[in-house]
CSV table of C-alpha atoms in Angstrom, one decimal:
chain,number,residue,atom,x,y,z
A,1,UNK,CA,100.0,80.0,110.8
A,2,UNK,CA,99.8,78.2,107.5
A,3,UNK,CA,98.3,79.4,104.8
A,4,UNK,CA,95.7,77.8,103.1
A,5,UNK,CA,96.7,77.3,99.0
A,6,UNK,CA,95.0,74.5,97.7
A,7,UNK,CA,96.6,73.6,94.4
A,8,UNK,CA,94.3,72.2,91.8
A,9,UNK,CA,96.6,70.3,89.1
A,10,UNK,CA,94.1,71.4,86.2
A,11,UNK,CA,96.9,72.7,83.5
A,12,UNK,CA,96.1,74.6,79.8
A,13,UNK,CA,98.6,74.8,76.6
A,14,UNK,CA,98.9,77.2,74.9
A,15,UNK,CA,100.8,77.4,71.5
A,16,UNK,CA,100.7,81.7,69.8
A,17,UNK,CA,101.7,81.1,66.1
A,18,UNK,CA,100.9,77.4,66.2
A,19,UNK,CA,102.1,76.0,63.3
A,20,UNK,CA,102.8,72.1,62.0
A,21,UNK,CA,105.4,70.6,64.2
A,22,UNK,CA,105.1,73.0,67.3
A,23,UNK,CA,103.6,71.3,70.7
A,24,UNK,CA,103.6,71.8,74.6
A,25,UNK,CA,103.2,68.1,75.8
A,26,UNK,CA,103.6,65.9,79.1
A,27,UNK,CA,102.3,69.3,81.3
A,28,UNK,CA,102.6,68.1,84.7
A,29,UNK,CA,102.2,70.5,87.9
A,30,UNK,CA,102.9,69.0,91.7
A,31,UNK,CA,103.0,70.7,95.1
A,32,UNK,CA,106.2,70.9,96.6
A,33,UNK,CA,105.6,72.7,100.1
A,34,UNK,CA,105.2,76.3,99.5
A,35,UNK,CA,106.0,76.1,95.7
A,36,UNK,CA,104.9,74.6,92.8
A,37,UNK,CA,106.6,72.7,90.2
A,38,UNK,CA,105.5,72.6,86.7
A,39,UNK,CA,107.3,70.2,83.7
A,40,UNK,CA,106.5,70.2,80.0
A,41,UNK,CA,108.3,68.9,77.0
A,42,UNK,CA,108.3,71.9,74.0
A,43,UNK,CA,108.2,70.5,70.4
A,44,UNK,CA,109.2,72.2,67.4
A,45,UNK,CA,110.0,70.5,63.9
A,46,UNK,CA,112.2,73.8,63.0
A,47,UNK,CA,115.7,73.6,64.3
A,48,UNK,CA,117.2,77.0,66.3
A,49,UNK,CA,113.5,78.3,67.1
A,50,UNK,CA,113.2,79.1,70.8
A,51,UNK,CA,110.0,80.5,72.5
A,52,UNK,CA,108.7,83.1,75.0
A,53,UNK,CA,107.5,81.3,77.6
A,54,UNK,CA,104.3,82.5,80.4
A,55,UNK,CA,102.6,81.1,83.3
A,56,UNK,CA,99.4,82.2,84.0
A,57,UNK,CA,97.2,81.3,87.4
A,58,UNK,CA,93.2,81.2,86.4
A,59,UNK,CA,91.6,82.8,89.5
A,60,UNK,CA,88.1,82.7,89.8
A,61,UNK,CA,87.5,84.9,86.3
A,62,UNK,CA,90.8,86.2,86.3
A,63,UNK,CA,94.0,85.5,84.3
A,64,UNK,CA,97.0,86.5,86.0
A,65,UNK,CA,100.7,86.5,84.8
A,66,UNK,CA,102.8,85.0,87.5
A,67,UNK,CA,106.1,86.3,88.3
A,68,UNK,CA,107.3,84.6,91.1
A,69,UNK,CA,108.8,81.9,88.9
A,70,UNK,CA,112.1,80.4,87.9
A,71,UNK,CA,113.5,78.2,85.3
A,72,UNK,CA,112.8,77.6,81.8
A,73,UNK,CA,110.7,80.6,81.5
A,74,UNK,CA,110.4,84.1,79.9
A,75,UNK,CA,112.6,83.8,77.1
A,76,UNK,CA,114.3,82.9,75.1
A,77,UNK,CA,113.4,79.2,75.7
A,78,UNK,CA,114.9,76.2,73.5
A,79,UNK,CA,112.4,73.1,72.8
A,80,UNK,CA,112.9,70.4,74.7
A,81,UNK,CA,111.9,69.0,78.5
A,82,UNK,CA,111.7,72.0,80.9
A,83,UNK,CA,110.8,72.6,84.5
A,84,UNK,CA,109.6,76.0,85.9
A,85,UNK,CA,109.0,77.0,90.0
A,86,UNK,CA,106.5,78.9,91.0
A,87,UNK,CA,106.5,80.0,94.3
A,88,UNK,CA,102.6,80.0,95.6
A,89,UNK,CA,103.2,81.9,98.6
A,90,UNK,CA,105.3,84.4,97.9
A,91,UNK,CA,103.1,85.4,95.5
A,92,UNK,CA,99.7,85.0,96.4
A,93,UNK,CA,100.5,85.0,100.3
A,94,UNK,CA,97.5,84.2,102.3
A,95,UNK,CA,95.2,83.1,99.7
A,96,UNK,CA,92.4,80.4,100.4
A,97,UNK,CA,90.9,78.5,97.3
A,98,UNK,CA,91.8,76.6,94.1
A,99,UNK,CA,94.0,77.5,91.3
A,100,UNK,CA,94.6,76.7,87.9
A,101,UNK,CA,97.6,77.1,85.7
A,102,UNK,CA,97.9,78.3,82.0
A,103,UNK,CA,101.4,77.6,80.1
A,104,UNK,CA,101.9,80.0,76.8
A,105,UNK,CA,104.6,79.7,74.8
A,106,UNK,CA,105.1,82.1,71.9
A,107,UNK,CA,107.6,82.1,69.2
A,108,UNK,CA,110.2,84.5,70.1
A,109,UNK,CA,109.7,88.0,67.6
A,110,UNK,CA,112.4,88.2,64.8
A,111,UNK,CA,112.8,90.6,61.8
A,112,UNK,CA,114.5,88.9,59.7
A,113,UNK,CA,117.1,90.0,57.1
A,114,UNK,CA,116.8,91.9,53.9
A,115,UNK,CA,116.8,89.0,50.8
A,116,UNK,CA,118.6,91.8,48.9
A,117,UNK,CA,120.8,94.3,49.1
A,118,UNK,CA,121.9,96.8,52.3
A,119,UNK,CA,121.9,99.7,50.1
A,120,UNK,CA,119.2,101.0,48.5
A,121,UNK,CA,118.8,104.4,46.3
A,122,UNK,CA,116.0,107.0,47.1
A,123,UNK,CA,112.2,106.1,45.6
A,124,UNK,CA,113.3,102.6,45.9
A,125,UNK,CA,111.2,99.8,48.0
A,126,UNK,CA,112.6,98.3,51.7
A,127,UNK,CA,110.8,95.1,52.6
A,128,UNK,CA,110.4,94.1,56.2
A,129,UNK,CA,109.5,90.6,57.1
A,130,UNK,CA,109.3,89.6,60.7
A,131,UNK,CA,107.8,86.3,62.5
A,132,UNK,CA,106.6,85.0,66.5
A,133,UNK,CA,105.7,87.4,69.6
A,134,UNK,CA,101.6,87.4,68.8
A,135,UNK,CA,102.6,90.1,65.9
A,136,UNK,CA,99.9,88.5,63.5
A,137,UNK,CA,97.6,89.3,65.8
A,138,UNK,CA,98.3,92.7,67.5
A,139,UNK,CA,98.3,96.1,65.9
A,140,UNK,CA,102.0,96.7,64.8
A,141,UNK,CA,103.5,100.3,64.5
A,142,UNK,CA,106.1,100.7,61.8
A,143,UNK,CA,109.0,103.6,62.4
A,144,UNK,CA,112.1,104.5,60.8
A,145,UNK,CA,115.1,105.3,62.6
A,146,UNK,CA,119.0,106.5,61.9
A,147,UNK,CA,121.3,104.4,64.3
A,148,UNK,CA,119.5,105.2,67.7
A,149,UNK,CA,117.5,107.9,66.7
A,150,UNK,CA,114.1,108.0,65.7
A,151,UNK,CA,112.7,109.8,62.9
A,152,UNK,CA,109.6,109.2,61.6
A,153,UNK,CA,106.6,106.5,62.0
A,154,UNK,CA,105.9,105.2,58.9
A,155,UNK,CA,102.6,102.9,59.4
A,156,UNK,CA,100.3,100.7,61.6
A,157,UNK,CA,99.5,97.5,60.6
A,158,UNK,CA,97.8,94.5,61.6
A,159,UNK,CA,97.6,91.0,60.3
A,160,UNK,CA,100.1,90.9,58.0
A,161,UNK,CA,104.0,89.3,58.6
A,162,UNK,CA,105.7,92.2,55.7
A,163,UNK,CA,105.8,95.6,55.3
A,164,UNK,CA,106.7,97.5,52.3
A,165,UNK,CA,108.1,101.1,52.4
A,166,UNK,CA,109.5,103.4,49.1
A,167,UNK,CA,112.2,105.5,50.3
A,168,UNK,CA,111.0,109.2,49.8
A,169,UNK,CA,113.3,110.7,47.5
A,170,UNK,CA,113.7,113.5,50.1
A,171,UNK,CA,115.7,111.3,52.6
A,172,UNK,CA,118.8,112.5,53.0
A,173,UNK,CA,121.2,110.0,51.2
A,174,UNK,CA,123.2,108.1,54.4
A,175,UNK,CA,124.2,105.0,56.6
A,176,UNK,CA,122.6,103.8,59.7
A,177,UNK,CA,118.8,103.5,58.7
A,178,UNK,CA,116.6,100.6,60.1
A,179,UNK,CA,112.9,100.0,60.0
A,180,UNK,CA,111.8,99.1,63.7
A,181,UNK,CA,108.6,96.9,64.4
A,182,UNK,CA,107.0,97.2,67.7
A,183,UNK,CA,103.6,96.1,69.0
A,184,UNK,CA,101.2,98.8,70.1
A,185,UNK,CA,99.7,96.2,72.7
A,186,UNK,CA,103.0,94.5,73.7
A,187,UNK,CA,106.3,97.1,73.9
A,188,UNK,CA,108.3,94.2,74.6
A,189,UNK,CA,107.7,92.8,71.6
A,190,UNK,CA,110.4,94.6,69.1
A,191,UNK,CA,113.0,94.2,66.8
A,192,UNK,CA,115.1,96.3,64.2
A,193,UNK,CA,115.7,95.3,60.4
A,194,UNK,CA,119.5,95.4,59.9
A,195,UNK,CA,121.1,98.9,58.9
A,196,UNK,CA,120.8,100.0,55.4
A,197,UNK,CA,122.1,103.0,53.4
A,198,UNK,CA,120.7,105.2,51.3
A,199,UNK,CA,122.1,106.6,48.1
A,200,UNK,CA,121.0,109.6,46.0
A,201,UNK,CA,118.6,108.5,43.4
A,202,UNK,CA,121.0,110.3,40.7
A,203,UNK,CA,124.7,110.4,41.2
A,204,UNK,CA,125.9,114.2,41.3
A,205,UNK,CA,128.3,113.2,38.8
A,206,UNK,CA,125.6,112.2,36.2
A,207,UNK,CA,123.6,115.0,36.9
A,208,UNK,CA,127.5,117.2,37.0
A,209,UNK,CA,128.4,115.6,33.5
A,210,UNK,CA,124.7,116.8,31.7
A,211,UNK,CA,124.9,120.1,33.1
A,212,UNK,CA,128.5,120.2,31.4
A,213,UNK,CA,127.0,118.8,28.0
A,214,UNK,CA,124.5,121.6,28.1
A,215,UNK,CA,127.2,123.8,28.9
A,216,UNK,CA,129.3,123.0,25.7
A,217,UNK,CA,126.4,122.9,23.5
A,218,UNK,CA,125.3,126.3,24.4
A,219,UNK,CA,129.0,127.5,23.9
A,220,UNK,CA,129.1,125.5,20.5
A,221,UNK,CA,125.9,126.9,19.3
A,222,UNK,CA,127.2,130.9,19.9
A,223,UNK,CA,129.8,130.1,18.3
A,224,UNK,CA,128.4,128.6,15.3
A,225,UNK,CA,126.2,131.7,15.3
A,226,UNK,CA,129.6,133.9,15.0
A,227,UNK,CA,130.7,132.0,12.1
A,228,UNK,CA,128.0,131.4,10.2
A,229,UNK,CA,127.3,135.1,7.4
A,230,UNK,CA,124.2,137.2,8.3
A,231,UNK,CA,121.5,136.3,5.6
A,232,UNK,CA,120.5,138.6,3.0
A,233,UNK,CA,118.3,142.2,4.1
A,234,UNK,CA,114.8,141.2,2.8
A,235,UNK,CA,114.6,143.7,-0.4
């Protein structure tokens, strides 16, 4: 028996984080017995960006994500001309009735590097900056971690690309810290800052060296008391 899929080569672009230079163009989609093969050319001014790509069937209402595909998607994806299979009857099987395609392509999530140092003292400010994966507009949850382990969330945000955090001046002073960002809508869209240490706010030897100066003046100032004559009885 055959099964009935009747392809309707009716394609959408789509383009999260669109910014000046970025494009999905010459979207083509043709039947190719029980598959479907979909080319696009993806454009990008900015050298060394590559994407997330999705392919989405429009059925009736509904938007699905298809999976049965191969080639140049999920990520990451470089720009240039690129070709993905889908195949139709593996993953719709019997269906009867029209379909329509939606290609997304997102700018892969990166945190990006600290502009300054990798070692920062307690009370002091840790900027993270991150860009792609839909994270301008999805609810973002901030946490702080030591190596592998997590320790704390810090924050939730939403609609911002930074985050500023002031090292309590409780954390214990140490290596291995990173700030991870994650979106509360999409787990798969994650990334770590790089690892930073943390230093005491005051060096035990500057705190070691005052205590010693208070020492010695406490010792001076006895003495000085033994030395100096008794004044006068009041008459």
């Amino acid at each position: 028996m055959k099964h009935a899929l009747r392809i309707v080569v009716f394609l959408l672009a789509s383009l999260g984080h669109q910014a000046r230079g970025q494009s999905i163009e010459q979207l083509t989609a043709e039947r190719t017995g029980d598959s479907v093969r979909i080319r696009y050319e993806l454009r990008d001014s900015v050298p060394g960006r590559s994407y997330q790509v999705s392919l989405y069937g429009v059925i009736g209402r509904d938007t699905v994500l298809l999976k049965a595909v191969s080639g140049d998607v999920g990520g990451p994806v470089r720009p240039g001309r690129r070709e993905i299979t889908w195949n139709a009857i593996r993953e719709l099987g019997r269906y009867r009735g029209s379909l329509r395609f939606v290609l997304r392509a997102v700018p892969v999530f990166v945190v990006y590097p600290f502009r300054g140092p990798a070692s920062h003292k307690q009370g002091q400010p840790v900027t993270a900056e991150w860009y792609g994966g839909n994270s301008i507009r999805d609810p973002l949850l901030i946490e702080l971690y030591q190596y592998d382990q997590r320790l704390d969330t810090l924050d939730r945000v939403k609609g911002v690309y930074q985050y500023t955090w002031k090292i309590p001046g409780d954390l214990p002073p140490g290596e291995g810290y990173r700030l991870r960002v994650s979106s509360l809508a999409h787990p798969e869209v994650a990334g770590f800052t790089q690892p930073f240490s943390v230093t005491r706010r005051f060096s035990t030897r500057g705190i070691a060296l005052a205590s010693g100066a208070v020492s010695a003046g406490a010792v001076a100032a006895i003495i000085l008391a033994r030395i100096l004559p008794r004044p006068p009885d009041p008459e």
